[in-house]
Short mmCIF file of C-alpha atoms and ligand atoms in Angstrom, two decimals:
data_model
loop_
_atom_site.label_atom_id
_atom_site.label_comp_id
_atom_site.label_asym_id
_atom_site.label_seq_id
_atom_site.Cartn_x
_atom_site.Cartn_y
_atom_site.Cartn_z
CA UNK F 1 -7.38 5.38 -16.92
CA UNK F 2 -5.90 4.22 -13.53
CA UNK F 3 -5.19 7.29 -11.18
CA UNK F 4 -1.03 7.14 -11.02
CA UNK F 5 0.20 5.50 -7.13
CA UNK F 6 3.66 6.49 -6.11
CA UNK F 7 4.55 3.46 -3.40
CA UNK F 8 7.56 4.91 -1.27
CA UNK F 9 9.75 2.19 -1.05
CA UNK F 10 13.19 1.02 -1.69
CA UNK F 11 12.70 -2.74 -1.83
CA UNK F 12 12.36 -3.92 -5.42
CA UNK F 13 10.65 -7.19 -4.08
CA UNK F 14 8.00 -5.23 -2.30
CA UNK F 15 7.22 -3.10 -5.80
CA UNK F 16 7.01 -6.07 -7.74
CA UNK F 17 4.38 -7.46 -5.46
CA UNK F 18 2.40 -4.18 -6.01
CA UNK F 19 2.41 -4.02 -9.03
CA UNK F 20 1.56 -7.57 -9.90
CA UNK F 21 -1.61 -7.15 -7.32
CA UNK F 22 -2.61 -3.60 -8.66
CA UNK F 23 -2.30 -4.31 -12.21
CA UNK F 24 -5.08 -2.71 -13.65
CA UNK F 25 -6.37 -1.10 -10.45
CA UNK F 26 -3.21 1.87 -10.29
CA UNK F 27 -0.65 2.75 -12.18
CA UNK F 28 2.09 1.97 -9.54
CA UNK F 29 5.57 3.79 -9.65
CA UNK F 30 8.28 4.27 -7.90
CA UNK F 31 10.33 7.04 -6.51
CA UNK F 32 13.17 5.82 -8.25
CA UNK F 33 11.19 5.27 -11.35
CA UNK F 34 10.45 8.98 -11.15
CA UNK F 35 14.18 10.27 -10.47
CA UNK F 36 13.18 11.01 -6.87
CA UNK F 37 15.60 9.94 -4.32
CA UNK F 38 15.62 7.71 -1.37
CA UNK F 39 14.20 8.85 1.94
CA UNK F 40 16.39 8.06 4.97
CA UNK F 41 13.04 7.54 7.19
CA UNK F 42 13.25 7.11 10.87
CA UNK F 43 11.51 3.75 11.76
CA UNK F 44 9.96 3.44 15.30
CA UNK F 45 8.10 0.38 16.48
CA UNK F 46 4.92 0.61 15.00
CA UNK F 47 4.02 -0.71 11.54
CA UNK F 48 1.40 1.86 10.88
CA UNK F 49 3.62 5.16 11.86
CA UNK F 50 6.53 3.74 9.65
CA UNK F 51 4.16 3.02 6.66
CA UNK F 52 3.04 6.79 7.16
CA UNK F 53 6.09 8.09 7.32
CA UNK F 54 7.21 6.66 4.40
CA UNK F 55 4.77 7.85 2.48
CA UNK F 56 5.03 11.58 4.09
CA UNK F 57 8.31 11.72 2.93
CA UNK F 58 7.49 12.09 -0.29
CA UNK F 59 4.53 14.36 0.25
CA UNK F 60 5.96 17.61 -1.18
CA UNK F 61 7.75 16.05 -4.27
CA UNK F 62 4.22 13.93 -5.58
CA UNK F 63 1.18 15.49 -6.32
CA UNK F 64 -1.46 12.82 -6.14
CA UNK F 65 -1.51 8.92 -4.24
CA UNK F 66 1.44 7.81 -2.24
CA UNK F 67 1.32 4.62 -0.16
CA UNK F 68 4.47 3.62 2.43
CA UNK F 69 4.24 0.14 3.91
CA UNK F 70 6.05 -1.51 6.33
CA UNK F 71 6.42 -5.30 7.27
CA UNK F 72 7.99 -7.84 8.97
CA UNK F 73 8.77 -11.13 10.56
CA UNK F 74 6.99 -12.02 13.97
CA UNK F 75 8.81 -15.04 15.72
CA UNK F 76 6.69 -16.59 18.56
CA UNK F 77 9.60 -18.11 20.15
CA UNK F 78 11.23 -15.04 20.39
CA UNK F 79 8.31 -12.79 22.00
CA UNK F 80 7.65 -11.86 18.38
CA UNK F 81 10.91 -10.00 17.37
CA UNK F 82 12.19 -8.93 14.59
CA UNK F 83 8.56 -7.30 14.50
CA UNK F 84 9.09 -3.69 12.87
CA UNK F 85 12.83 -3.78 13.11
CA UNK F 86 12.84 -6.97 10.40
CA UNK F 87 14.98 -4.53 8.56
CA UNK F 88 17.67 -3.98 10.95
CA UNK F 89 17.95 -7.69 12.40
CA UNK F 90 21.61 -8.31 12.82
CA UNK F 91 22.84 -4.46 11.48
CA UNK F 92 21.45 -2.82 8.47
CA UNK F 93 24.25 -3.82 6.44
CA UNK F 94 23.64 -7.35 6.86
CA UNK F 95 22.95 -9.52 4.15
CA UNK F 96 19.48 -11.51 3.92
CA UNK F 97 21.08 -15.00 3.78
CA UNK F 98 23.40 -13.69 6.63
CA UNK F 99 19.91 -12.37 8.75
CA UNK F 100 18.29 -15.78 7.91
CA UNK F 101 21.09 -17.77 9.07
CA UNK F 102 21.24 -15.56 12.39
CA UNK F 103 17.45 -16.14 12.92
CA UNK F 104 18.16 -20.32 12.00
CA UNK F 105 20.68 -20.07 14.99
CA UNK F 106 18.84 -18.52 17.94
CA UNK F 107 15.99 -20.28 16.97
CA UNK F 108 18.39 -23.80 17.12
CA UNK F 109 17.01 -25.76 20.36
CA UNK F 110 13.52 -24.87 19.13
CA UNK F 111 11.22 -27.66 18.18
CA UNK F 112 9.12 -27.61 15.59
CA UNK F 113 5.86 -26.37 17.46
CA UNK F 114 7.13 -23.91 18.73
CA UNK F 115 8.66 -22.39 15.60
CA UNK F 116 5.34 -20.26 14.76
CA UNK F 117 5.77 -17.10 13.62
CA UNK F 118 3.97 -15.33 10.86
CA UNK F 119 4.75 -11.48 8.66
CA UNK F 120 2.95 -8.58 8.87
CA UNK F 121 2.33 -6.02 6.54
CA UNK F 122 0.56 -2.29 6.86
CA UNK F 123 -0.01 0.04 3.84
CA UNK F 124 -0.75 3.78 4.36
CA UNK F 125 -2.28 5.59 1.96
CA UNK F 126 -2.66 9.31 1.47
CA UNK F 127 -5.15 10.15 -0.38
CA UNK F 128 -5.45 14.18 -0.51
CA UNK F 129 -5.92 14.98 3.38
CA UNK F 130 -7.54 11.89 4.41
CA UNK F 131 -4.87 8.72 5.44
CA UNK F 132 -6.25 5.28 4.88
CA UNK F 133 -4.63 1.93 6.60
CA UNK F 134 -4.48 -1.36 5.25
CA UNK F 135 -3.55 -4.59 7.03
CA UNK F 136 -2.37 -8.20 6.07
CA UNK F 137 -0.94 -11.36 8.00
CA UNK F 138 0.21 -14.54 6.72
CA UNK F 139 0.72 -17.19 9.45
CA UNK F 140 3.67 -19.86 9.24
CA UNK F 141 6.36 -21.12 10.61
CA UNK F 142 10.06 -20.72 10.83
CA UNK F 143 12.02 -23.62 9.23
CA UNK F 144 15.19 -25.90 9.83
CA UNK F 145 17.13 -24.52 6.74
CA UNK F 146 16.81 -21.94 4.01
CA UNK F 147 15.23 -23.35 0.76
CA UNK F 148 14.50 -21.48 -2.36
CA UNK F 149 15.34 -18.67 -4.74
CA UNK F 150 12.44 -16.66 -5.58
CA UNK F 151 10.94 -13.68 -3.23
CA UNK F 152 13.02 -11.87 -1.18
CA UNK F 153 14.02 -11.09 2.89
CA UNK F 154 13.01 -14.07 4.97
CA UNK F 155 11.14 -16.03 2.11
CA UNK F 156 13.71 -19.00 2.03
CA UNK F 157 12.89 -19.38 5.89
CA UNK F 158 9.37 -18.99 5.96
CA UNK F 159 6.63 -22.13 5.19
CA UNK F 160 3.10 -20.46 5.07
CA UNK F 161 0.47 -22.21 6.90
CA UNK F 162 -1.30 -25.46 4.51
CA UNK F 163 2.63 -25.69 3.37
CA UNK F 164 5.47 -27.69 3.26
CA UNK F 165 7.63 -25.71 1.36
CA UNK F 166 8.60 -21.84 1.87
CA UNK F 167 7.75 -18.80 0.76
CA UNK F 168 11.08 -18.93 -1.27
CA UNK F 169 10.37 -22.18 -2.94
CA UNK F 170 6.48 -21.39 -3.86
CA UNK F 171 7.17 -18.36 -5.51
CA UNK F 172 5.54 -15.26 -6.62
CA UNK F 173 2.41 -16.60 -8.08
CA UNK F 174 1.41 -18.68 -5.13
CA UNK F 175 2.70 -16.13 -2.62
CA UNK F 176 1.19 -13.11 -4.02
CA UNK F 177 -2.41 -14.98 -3.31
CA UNK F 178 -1.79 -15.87 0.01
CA UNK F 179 0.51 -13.30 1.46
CA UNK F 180 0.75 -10.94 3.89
CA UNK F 181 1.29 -7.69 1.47
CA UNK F 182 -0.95 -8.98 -0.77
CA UNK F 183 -3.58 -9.18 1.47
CA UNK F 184 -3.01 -5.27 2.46
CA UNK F 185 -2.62 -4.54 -1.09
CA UNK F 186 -5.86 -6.60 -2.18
CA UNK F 187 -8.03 -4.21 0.68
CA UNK F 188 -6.19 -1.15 -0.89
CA UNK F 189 -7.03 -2.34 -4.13
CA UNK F 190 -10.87 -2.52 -2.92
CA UNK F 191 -10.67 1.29 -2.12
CA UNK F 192 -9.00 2.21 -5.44
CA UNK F 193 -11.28 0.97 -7.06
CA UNK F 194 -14.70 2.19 -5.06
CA UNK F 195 -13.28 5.88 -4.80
P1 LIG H 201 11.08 0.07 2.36
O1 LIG H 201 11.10 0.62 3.76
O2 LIG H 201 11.92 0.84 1.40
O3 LIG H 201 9.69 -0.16 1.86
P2 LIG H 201 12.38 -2.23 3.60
O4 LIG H 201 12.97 -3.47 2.99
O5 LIG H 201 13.28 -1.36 4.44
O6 LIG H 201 11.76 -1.39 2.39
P3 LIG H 201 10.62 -2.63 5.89
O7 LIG H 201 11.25 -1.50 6.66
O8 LIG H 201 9.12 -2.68 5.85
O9 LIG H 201 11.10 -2.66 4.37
O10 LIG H 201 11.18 -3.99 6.43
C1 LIG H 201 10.51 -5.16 6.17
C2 LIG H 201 11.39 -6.30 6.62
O11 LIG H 201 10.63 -7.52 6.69
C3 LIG H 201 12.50 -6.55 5.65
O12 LIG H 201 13.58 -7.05 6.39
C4 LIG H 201 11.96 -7.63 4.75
O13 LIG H 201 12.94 -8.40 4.18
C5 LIG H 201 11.05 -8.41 5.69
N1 LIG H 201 9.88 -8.83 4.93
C6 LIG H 201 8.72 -8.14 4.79
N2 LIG H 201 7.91 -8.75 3.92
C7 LIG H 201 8.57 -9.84 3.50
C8 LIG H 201 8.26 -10.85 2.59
O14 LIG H 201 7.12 -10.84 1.91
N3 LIG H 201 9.14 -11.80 2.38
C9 LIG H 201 10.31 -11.79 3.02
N4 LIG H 201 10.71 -10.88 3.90
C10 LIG H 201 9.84 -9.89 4.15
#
């Protein structure tokens, strides 16, 4: 029987990708899933403190595995920003199209080699007293337009390395094998299942 994971996050596109890539390793749930409520968390700049964070939030409210993780979009061209603050690009209010679009414009008088950028991703797991880390990166590059429909965030802007088309227009079968959070998830997965 898979030992139950409670992944502290908010973003439905983020749970679906764990549980497609734990199937059969955890039993992943959310807080909402489990009438606990959203965690205002304060972010700093570091992927690894945020992903711990978020899953210290829910420390006294879950008795078992909880795993936070926290991503985003590194932009060469613009000394790697968003970075950790992906999230709060342009306001935390703003739409995803509406971020995308911002990101299209500064990036407007950039050619196309220098559009490299690639997303990050950092689990942290808690696993009684002992915290485990797990990293992922998927390298790209920032396109002209958005293009797509599936994933979520910055997928319509993003083209994977080995790709012409983005993350948005692949979709979740081809991006859960090659992406950033799946790669973190697939080295958490490893220590599920060797514990
Ligand atoms: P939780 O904190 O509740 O997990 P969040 O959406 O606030 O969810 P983050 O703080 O980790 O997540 O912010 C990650 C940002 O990077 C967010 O703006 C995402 O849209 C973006 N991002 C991360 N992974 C992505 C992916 O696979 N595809 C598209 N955008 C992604």
């Amino acid at each position: 029987m898979p030992s139950k994971l409670l992944v502290a996050t908010g973003n439905e596109g983020k749970l679906r990708e764990f549980k497609k890539v734990l199937c059969g390793v955890a039993d992943v749930v959310a807080p909402h899933e489990l009438s606990l409520p959203p965690k205002e968390v304060k972010e700093g700049t570091s992927y690894a403190e945020n992903a711990l964070a978020k899953a210290r939030a829910y420390r006294d409210q879950f008795d078992g595995l909880i795993c936070g993780e926290d991503s985003g979009l590194e932009v060469d061209a613009l000394d790697t920003r968003p970075g950790p603050l992906s999230a709060r690009y342009g306001g935390e209010k703003t739409s995803y199209p509406e971020k995308c679009r911002m990101l299209l414009k500064e990036l407007k008088d950039v050619p196309l080699y220098e559009r490299t950028s690639r997303f990050r991703a950092t689990i942290a797991l808690i696993d009684g007293d002992e915290v485990k880390t797990f990293e992922g990166v998927l390298e790209g590059w920032i396109g002209f337009e958005p293009r797509g429909t599936e994933g979520f965030g910055y997928d319509p802007i993003f083209i994977p390395k080995g790709f012409s088309q983005t993350n948005a227009e692949l979709g979740l079968v081809i991006k859960n094998r090659i992406s950033h959070r799946a790669k973190a998830i697939g080295k958490l997965a490893e220590y599920l299942k060797s514990r």
